[in-house]
Short mmCIF file of C-alpha atoms in Angstrom, two decimals:
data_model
loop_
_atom_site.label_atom_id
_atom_site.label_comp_id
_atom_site.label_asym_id
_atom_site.label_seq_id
_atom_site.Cartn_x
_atom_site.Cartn_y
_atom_site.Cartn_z
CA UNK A 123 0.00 0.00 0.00
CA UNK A 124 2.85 2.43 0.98
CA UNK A 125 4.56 2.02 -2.20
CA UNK A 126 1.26 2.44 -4.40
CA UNK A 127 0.71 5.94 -2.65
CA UNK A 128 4.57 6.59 -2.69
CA UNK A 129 4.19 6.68 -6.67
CA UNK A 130 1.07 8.92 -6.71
CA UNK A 131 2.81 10.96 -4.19
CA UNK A 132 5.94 11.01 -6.56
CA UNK A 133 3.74 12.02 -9.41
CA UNK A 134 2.06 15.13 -7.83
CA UNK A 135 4.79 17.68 -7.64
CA UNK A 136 5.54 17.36 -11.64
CA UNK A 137 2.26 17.53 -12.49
CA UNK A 138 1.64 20.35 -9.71
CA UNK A 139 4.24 22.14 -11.00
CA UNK A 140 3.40 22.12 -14.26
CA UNK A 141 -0.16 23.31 -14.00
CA UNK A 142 1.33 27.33 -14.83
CA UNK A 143 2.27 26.34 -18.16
CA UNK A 144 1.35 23.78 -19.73
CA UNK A 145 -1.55 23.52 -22.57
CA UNK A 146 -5.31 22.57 -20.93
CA UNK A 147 -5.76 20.36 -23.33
CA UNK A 148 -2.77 18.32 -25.51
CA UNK A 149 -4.51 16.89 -28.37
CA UNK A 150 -1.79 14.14 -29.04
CA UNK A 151 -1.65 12.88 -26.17
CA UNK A 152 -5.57 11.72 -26.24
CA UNK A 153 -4.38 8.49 -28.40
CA UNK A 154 -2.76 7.49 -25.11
CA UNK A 155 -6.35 6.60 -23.78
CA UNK A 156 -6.70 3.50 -25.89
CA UNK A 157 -4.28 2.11 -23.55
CA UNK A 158 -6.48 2.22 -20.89
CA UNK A 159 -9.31 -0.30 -22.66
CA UNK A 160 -9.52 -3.62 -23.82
CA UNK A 161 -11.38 -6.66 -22.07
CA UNK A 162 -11.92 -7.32 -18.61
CA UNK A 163 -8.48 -8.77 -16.98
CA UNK A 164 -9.18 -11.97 -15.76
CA UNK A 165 -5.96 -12.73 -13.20
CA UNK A 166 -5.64 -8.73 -13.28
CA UNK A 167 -1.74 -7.24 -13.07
CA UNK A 168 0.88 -6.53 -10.73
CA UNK A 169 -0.91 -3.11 -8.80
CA UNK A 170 2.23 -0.91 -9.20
CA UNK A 171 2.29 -1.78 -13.47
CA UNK A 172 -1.49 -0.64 -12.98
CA UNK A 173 -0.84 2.93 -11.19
CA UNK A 174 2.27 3.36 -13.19
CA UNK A 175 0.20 3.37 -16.36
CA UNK A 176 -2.83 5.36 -14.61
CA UNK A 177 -0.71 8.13 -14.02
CA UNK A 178 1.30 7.88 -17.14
CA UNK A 179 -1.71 8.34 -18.93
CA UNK A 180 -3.46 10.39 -16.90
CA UNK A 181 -0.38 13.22 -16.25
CA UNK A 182 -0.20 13.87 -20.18
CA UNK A 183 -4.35 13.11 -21.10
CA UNK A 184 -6.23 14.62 -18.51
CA UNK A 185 -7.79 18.10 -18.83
CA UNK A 186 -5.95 20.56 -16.69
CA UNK A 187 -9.25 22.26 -15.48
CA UNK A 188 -7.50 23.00 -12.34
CA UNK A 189 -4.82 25.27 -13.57
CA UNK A 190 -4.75 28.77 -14.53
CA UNK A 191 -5.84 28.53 -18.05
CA UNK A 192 -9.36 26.73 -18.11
CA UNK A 193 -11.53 29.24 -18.73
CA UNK A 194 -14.52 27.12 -19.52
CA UNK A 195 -18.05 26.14 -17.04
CA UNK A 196 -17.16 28.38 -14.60
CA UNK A 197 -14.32 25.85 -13.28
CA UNK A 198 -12.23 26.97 -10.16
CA UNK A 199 -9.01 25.15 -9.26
CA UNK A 200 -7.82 23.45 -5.77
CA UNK A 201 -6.00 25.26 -3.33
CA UNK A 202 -3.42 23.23 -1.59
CA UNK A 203 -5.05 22.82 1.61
CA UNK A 204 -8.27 21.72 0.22
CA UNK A 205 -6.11 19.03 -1.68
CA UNK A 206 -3.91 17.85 1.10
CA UNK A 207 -7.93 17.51 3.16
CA UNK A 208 -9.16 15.75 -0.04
CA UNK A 209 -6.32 13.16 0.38
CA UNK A 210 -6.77 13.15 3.87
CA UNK A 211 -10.92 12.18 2.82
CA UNK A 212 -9.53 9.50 1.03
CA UNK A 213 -6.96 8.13 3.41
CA UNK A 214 -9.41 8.21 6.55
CA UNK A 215 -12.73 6.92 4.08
CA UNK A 216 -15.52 8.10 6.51
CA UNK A 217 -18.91 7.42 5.53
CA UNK A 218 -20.72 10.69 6.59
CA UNK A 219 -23.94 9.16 6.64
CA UNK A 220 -24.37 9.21 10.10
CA UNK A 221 -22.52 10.25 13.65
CA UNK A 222 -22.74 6.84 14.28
CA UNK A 223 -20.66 5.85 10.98
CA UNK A 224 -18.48 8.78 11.79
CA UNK A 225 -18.63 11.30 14.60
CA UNK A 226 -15.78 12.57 12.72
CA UNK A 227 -17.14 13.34 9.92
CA UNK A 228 -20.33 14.75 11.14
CA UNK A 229 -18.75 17.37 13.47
CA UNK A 230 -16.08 18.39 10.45
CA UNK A 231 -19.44 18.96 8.29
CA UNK A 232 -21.51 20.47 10.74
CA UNK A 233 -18.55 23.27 11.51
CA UNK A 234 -18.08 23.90 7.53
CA UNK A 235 -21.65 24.17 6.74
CA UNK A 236 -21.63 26.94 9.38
CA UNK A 237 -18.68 28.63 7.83
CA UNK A 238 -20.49 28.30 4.86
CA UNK A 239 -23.42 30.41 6.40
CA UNK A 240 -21.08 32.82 7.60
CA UNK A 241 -18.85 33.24 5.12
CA UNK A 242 -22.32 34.70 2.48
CA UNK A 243 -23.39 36.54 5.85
CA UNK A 244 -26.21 34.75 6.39
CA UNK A 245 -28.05 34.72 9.95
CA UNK A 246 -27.39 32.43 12.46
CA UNK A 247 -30.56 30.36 11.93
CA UNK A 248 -29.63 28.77 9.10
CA UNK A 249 -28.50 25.24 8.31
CA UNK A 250 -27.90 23.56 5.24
CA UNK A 251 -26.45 19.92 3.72
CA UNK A 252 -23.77 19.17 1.86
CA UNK A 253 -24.34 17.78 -1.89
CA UNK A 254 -22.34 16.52 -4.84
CA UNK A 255 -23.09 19.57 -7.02
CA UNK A 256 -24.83 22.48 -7.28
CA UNK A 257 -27.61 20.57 -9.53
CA UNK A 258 -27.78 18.30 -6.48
CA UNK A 259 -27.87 21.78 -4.58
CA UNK A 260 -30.75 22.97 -6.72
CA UNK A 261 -32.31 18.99 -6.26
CA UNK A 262 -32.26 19.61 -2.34
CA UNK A 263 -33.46 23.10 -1.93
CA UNK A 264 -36.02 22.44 -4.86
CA UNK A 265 -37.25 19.44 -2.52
CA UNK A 266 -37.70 20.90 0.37
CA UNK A 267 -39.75 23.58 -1.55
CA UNK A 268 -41.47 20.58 -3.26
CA UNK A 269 -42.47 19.36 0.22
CA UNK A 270 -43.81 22.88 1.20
CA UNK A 271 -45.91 23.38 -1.42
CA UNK A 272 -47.67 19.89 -0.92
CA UNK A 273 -47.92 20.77 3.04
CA UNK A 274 -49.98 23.70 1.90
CA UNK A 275 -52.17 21.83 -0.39
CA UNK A 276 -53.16 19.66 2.89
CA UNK A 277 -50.82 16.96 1.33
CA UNK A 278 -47.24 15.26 2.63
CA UNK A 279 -45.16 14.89 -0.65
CA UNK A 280 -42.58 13.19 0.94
CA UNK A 281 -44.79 10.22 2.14
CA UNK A 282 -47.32 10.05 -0.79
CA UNK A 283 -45.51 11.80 -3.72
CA UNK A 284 -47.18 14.04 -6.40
CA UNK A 285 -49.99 12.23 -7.66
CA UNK A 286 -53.45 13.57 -7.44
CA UNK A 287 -51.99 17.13 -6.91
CA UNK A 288 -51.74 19.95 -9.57
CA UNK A 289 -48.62 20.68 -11.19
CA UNK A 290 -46.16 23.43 -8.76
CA UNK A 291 -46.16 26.62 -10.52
CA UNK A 292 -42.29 27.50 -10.27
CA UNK A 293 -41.43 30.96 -12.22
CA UNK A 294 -38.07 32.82 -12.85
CA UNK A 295 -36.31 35.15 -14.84
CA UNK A 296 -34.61 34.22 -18.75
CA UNK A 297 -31.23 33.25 -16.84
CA UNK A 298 -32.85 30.31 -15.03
CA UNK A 299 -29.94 27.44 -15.70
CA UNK A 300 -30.95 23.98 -17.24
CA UNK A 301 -29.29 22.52 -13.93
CA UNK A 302 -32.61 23.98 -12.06
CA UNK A 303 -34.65 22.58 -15.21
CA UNK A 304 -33.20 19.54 -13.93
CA UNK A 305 -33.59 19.42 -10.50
CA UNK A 306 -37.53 19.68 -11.40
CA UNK A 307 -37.45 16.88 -13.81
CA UNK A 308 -35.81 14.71 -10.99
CA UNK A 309 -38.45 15.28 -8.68
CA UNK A 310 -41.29 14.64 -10.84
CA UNK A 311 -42.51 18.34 -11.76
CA UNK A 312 -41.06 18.37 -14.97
CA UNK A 313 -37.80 20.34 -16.91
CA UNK A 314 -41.08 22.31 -18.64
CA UNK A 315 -42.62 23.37 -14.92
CA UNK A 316 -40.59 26.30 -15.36
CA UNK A 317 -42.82 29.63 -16.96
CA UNK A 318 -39.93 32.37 -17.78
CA UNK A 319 -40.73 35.88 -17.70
CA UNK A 320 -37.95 37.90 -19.04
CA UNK A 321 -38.18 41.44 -20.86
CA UNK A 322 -35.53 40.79 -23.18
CA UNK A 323 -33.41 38.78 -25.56
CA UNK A 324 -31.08 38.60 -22.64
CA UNK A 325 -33.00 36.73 -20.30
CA UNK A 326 -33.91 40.07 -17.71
CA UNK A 327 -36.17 39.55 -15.42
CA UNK A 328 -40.31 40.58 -16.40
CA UNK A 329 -41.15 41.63 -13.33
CA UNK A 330 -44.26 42.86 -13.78
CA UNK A 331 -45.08 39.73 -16.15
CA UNK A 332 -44.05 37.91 -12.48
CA UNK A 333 -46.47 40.45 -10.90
CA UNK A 334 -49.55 39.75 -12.94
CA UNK A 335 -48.83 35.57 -13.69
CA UNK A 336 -48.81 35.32 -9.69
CA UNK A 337 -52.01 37.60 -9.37
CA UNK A 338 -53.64 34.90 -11.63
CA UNK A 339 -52.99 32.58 -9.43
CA UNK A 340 -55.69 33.32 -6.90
CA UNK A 341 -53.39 32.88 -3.78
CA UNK A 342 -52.09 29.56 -4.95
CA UNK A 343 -48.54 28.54 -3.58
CA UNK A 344 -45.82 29.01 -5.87
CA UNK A 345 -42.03 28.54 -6.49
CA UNK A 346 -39.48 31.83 -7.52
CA UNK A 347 -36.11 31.09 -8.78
CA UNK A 348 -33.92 33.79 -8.66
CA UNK A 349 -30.65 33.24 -10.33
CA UNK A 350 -27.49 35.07 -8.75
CA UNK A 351 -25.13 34.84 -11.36
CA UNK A 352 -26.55 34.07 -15.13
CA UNK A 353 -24.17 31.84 -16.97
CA UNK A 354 -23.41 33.44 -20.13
CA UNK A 355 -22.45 36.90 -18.82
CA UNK A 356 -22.46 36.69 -14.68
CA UNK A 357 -25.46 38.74 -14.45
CA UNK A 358 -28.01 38.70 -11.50
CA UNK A 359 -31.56 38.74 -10.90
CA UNK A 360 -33.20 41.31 -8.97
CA UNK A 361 -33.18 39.21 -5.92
CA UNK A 362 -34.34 41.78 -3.46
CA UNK A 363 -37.49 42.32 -5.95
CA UNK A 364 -37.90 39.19 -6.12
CA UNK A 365 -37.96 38.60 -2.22
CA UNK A 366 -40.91 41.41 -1.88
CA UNK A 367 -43.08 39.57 -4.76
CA UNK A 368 -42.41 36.55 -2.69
CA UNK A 369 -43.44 37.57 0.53
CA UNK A 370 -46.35 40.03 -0.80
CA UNK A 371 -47.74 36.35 -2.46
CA UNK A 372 -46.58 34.18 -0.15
CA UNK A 373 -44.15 31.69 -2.42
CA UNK A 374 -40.87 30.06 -1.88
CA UNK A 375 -37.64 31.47 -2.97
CA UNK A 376 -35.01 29.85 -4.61
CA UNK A 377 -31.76 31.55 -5.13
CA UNK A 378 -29.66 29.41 -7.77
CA UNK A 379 -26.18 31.26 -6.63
CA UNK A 380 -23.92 28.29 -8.05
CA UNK A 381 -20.95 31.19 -8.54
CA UNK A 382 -22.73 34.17 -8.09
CA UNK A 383 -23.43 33.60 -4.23
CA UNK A 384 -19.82 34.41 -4.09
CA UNK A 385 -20.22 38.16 -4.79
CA UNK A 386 -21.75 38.70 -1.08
CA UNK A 387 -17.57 38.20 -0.60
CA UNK A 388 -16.55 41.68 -1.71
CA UNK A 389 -17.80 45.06 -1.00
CA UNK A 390 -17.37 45.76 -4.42
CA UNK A 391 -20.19 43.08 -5.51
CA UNK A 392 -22.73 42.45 -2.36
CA UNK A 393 -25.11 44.76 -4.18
CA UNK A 394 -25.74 42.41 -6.48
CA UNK A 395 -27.13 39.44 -3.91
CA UNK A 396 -28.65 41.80 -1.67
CA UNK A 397 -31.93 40.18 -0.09
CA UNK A 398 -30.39 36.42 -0.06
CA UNK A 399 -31.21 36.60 3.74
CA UNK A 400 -35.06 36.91 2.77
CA UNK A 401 -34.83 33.55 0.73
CA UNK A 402 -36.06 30.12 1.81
CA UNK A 403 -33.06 28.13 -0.12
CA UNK A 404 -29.71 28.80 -1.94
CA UNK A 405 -27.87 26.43 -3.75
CA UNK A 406 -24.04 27.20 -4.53
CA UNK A 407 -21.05 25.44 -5.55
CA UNK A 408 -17.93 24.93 -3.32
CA UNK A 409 -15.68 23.61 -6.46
CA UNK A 410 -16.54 26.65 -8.75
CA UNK A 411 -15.04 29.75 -6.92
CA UNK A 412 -14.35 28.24 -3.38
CA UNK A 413 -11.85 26.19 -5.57
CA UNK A 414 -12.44 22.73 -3.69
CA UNK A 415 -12.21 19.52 -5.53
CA UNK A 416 -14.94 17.87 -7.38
CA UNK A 417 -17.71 16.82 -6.03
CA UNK A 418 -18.52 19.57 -3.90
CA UNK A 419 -21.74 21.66 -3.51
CA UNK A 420 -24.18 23.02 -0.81
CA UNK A 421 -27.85 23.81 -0.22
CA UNK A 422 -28.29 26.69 2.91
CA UNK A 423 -31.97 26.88 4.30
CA UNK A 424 -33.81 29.45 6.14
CA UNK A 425 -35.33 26.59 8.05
CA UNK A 426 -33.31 23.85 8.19
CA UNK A 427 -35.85 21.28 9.51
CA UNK A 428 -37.63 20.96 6.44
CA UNK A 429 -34.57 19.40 4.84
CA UNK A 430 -35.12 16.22 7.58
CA UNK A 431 -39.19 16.61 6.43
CA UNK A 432 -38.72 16.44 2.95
CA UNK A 433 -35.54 13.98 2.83
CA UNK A 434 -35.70 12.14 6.21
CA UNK A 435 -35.56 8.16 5.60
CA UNK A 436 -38.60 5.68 6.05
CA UNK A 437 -37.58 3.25 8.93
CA UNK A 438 -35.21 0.36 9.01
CA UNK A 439 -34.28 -1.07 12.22
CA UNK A 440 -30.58 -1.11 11.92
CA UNK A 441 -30.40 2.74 10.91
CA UNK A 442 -30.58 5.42 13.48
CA UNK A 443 -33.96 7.58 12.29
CA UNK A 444 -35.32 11.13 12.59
CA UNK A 445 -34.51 12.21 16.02
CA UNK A 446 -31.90 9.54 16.84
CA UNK A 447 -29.04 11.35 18.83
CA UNK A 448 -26.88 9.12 15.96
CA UNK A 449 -28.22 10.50 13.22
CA UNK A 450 -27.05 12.94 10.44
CA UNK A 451 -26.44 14.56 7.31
CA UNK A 452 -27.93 11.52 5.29
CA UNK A 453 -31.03 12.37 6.63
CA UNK A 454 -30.82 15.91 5.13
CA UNK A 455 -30.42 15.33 1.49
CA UNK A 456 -30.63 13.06 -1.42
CA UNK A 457 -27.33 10.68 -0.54
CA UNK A 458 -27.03 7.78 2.31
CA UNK A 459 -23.76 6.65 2.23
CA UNK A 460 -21.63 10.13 1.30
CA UNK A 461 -17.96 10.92 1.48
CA UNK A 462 -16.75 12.89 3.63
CA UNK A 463 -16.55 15.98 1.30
CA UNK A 464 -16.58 18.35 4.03
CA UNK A 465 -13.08 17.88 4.76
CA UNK A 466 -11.72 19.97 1.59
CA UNK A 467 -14.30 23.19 2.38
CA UNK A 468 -13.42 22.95 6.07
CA UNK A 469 -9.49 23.01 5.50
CA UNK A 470 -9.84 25.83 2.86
CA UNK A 471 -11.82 27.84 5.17
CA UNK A 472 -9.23 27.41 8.40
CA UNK A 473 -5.94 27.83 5.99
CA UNK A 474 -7.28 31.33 4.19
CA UNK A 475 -10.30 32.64 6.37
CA UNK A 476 -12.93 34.93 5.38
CA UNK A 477 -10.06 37.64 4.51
CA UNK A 478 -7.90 34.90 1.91
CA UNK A 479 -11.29 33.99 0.15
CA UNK A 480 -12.42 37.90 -0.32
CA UNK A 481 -8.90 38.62 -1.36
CA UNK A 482 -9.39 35.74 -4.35
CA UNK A 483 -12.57 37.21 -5.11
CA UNK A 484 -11.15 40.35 -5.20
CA UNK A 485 -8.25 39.77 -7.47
CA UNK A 486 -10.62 37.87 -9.52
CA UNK A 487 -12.71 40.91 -10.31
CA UNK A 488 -9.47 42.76 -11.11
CA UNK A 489 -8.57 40.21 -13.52
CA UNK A 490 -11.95 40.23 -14.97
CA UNK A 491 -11.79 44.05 -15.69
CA UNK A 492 -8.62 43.34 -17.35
CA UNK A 493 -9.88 40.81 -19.73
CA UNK A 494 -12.71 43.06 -20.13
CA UNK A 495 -10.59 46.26 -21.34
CA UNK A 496 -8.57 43.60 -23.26
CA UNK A 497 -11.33 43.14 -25.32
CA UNK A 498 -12.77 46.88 -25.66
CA UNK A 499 -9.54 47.34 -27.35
CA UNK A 500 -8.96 44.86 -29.63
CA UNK A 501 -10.22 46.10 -33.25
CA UNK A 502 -10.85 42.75 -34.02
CA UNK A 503 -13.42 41.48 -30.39
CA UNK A 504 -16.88 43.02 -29.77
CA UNK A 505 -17.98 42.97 -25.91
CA UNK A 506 -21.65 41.86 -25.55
CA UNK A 507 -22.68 41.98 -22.10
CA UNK A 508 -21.56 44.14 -18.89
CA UNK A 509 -19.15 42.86 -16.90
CA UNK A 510 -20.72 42.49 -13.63
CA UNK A 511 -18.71 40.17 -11.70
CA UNK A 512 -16.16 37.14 -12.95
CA UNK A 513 -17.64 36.23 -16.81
CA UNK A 514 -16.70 38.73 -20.11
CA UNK A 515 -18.94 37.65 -22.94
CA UNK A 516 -17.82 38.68 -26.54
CA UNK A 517 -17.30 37.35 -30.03
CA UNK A 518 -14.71 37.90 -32.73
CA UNK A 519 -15.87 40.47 -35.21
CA UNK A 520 -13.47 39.81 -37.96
CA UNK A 521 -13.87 41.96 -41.15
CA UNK A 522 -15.29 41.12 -44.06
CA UNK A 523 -17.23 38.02 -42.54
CA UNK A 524 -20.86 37.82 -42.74
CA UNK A 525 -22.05 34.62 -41.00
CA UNK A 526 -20.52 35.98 -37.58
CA UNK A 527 -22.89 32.90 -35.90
CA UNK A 528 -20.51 30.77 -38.09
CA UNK A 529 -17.21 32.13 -37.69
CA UNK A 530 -17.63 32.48 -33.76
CA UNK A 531 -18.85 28.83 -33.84
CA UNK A 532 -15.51 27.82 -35.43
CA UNK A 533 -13.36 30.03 -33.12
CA UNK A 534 -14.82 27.95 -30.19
CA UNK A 535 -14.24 24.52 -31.87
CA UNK A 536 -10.38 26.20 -32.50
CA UNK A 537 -9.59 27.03 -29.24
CA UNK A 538 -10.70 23.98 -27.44
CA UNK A 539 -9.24 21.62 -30.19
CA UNK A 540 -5.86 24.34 -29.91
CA UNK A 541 -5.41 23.42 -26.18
CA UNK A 542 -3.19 26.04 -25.00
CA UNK A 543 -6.05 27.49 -22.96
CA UNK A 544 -10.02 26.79 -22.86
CA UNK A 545 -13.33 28.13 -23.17
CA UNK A 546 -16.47 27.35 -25.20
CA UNK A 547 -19.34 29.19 -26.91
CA UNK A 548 -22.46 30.16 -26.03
CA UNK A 549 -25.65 31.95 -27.41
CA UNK A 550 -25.94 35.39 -25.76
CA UNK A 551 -29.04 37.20 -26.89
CA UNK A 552 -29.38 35.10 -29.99
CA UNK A 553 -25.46 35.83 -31.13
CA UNK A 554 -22.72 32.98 -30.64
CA UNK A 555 -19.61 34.24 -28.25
CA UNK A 556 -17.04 33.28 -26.13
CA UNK A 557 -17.50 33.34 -22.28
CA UNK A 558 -14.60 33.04 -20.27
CA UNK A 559 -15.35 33.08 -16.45
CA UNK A 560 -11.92 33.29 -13.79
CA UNK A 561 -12.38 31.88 -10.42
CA UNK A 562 -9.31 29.79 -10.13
CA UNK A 563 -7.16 30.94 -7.74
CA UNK A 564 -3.90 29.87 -9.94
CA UNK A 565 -5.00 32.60 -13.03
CA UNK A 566 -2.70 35.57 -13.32
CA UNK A 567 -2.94 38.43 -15.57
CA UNK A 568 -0.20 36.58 -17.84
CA UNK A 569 -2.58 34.15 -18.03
CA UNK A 570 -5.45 36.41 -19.26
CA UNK A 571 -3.01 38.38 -21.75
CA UNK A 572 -2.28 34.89 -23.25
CA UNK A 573 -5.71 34.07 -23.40
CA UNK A 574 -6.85 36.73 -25.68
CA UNK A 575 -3.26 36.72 -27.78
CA UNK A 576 -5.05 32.98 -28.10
CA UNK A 577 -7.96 33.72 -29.35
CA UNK A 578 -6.88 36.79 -31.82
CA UNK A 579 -4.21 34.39 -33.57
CA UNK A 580 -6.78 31.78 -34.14
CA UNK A 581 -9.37 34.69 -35.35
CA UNK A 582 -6.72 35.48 -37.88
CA UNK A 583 -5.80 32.37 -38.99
CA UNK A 584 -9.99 31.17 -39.81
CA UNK A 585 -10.76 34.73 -41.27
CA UNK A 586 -7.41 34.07 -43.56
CA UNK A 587 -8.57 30.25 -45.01
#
């Protein structure tokens, strides 16, 4: 066992080191996959011939997402304490179902989640679970607002499900994210239960479409989503409008903060999430701008007893149950047996603090702004969107093109198939772009310069053929 780990340990500083400069992507070295296939080994091989070729392959294949140059999904990097703790989740392999499987684990949740909660300023009432992602984060939240609605049609979702009951309305603005869409589809309402009320190509928020859909409603319960932090630009939903149309018609409010919850960080941004603290649930992401290693999310509640109500187990007799001094998280969201991937959020949060975590935020923004004024200048780049937080969205404006749909299309398939650094299209107000977000706490303003020196060359050489 010691020397298996010796030779991952023995791998890490190379490939550590070489996260500042190397490509995202190398092309070539995707053949090496192949190697990795074939039939089922009967009598297997020797373990260290096994890891050997894992790494091998892995070290020169593997997407660098966590270096300074991935620019794609809103993708943060690790920081080296939350890596050393995500080793350390490995080593010790806690099941944080319960306190009983692992008082450990339980306490070293329970302390993050309320770092969590103080970290977005959030009052001291508030609890929240741990989940896999932030669609899992949407999923939880989601279903404990699924389980509200029912209790005020008379009916306990959680014990009889959906049937016999109308559909839930659930509103939001244009910028509501397919991973919501999900969410709903995974507890029965539907990707479709979502009606969208936006007052532009954009995706802005029709509040007074909101207004008047709600009216019609007769006093019905209904779902908000707000979204803090739209995917294609970074822009926000009025949340603290949305909060008053909420409590003037009595619905839930969802705040789908994956990244964006992460403004409430710097003075320079908390505008944009003000009224969070008047939501019932937010669902965030701990590996996007936290920069914590996959698979790390988080649902906060107002009231964190209806997670229990909508997700607490039916019986079994060798399982501690609701109220069981040995119970736990597993009781508060969609997973029994979970890893314990509080361990990574807890050790960021103790190495940097609140004031490290602002200060990445901060610098983030800064580097933002610099991509941004990047752009404004290049003859050749056309900004689309504002720049309110960590996402520019633009497109190449070449002369002389006229399918600029096309040609922006082609620049995206060119940069990820380049390698050097990485970030897709999107559709922005019905016009293809670029979107690069920064939240990895690796990315430098070298990094940005080389980013857009990328992207013109590439420009140049598909306008030229």
């Amino acid at each position: 066992m010691s020397d298996l780990l010796g030779q991952v340990y023995a791998a890490a500083r190379p490939y550590l080191e070489s996260l500042s400069t190397r490509p995202v992507q190398d092309g070539a070295a995707l053949e090496l996959l192949e190697s990795l296939g074939g039939p089922l080994p009967a009598e297997g091989s020797d373990p260290g011939e096994v890891i050997e070729r894992l790494l091998r392959v892995g070290a020169a294949a593997a997407t660098t997402s966590s270096g300074p140059r991935f620019f794609h999904f809103v993708t943060g990097g690790v920081t080296p304490a939350a890596l050393a703790a995500d080793w350390t989740a490995a080593l010790l392999d806690q099941n944080a179902f319960s306190k009983i499987s692992s008082p450990f684990a339980h306490e070293v949740e329970t302390v993050a989640l309320d770092w969590l909660r103080s970290l977005f300023g959030l009052p001291t009432s508030w609890g929240g679970a741990l989940v896999a992602s932030a669609t899992f984060a949407n999923f939880t939240s989601l279903g404990c607002a699924t389980h509200w609605w029912g209790a005020r049609l008379g009916a306990d979702t959680a014990a009889d499900g959906l049937s016999g009951l109308p559909r839930m309305p659930v509103i939001s603005s244009g910028y509501v994210h397919a991973s919501a869409r999900k969410a709903l589809q995974m507890l029965g309402h539907g990707r479709t239960a979502v009606t969208v009320f936006a007052r532009d190509g954009a995706g802005r928020a029709d509040l007074d479409g909101m207004r008047a859909h709600l009216t019609g409603l007769g006093g019905a319960p209904a779902v908000i989503i707000a979204n803090a932090g739209e995917v294609n630009a970074g822009d926000f939903d009025p949340i603290a409008a949305l909060a008053g149309l909420a409590e003037e018609f009595g619905c839930w409010l969802h705040v789908d903060g994956a990244f964006g919850l992460f403004a409430a960080l710097s003075p320079r941004t908390e505008h944009l999430v003000e009224g969070i603290e008047r939501a019932d649930s937010i669902a965030a992401d701990a590996h996007k701008w936290l920069n914590v290693p996959y698979e790390s999310g988080f649902a906060l509640l107002r009231e964190p007893a209806r997670l229990g109500a909508a997700f607490g187990m039916p019986g079994a007799a060798y399982l501690p149950g609701p109220g069981d001094p040995a119970s736990g998280y597993a009781l508060l969201g969609s997973e029994s047996s979970r890893r314990a991937r509080s361990l990574p959020i807890w050790a960021t949060l103790a190495a940097y603090g609140r004031d490290g975590h602002r200060e990445m935020v901060e610098r983030h923004l800064d580097l933002t702004q610099h991509l941004a004024a990047l752009v404004d200048a290049a003859p050749d780049l056309e900004r689309l969107a504002d720049v309110p937080l960590c996402i520019v969205c633009f497109r190449a404006v070449p002369p002389g093109v006229s399918d600029l749909d096309e040609h922006n299309r082609r620049l995206g398939a060119a940069l990820l198939a380049d390698g050097r650094v990485y970030a897709g299209t999107t559709v922005y107000d019905g016009r293809v772009a670029l979107r690069p977000a920064i939240v990895n706490w690796r990315t430098t303003a070298a990094d940005v310069d080389l980013f857009v020196e990328v992207v013109r060359e590439l420009n140049v050489a598909l306008t030229i053929k």
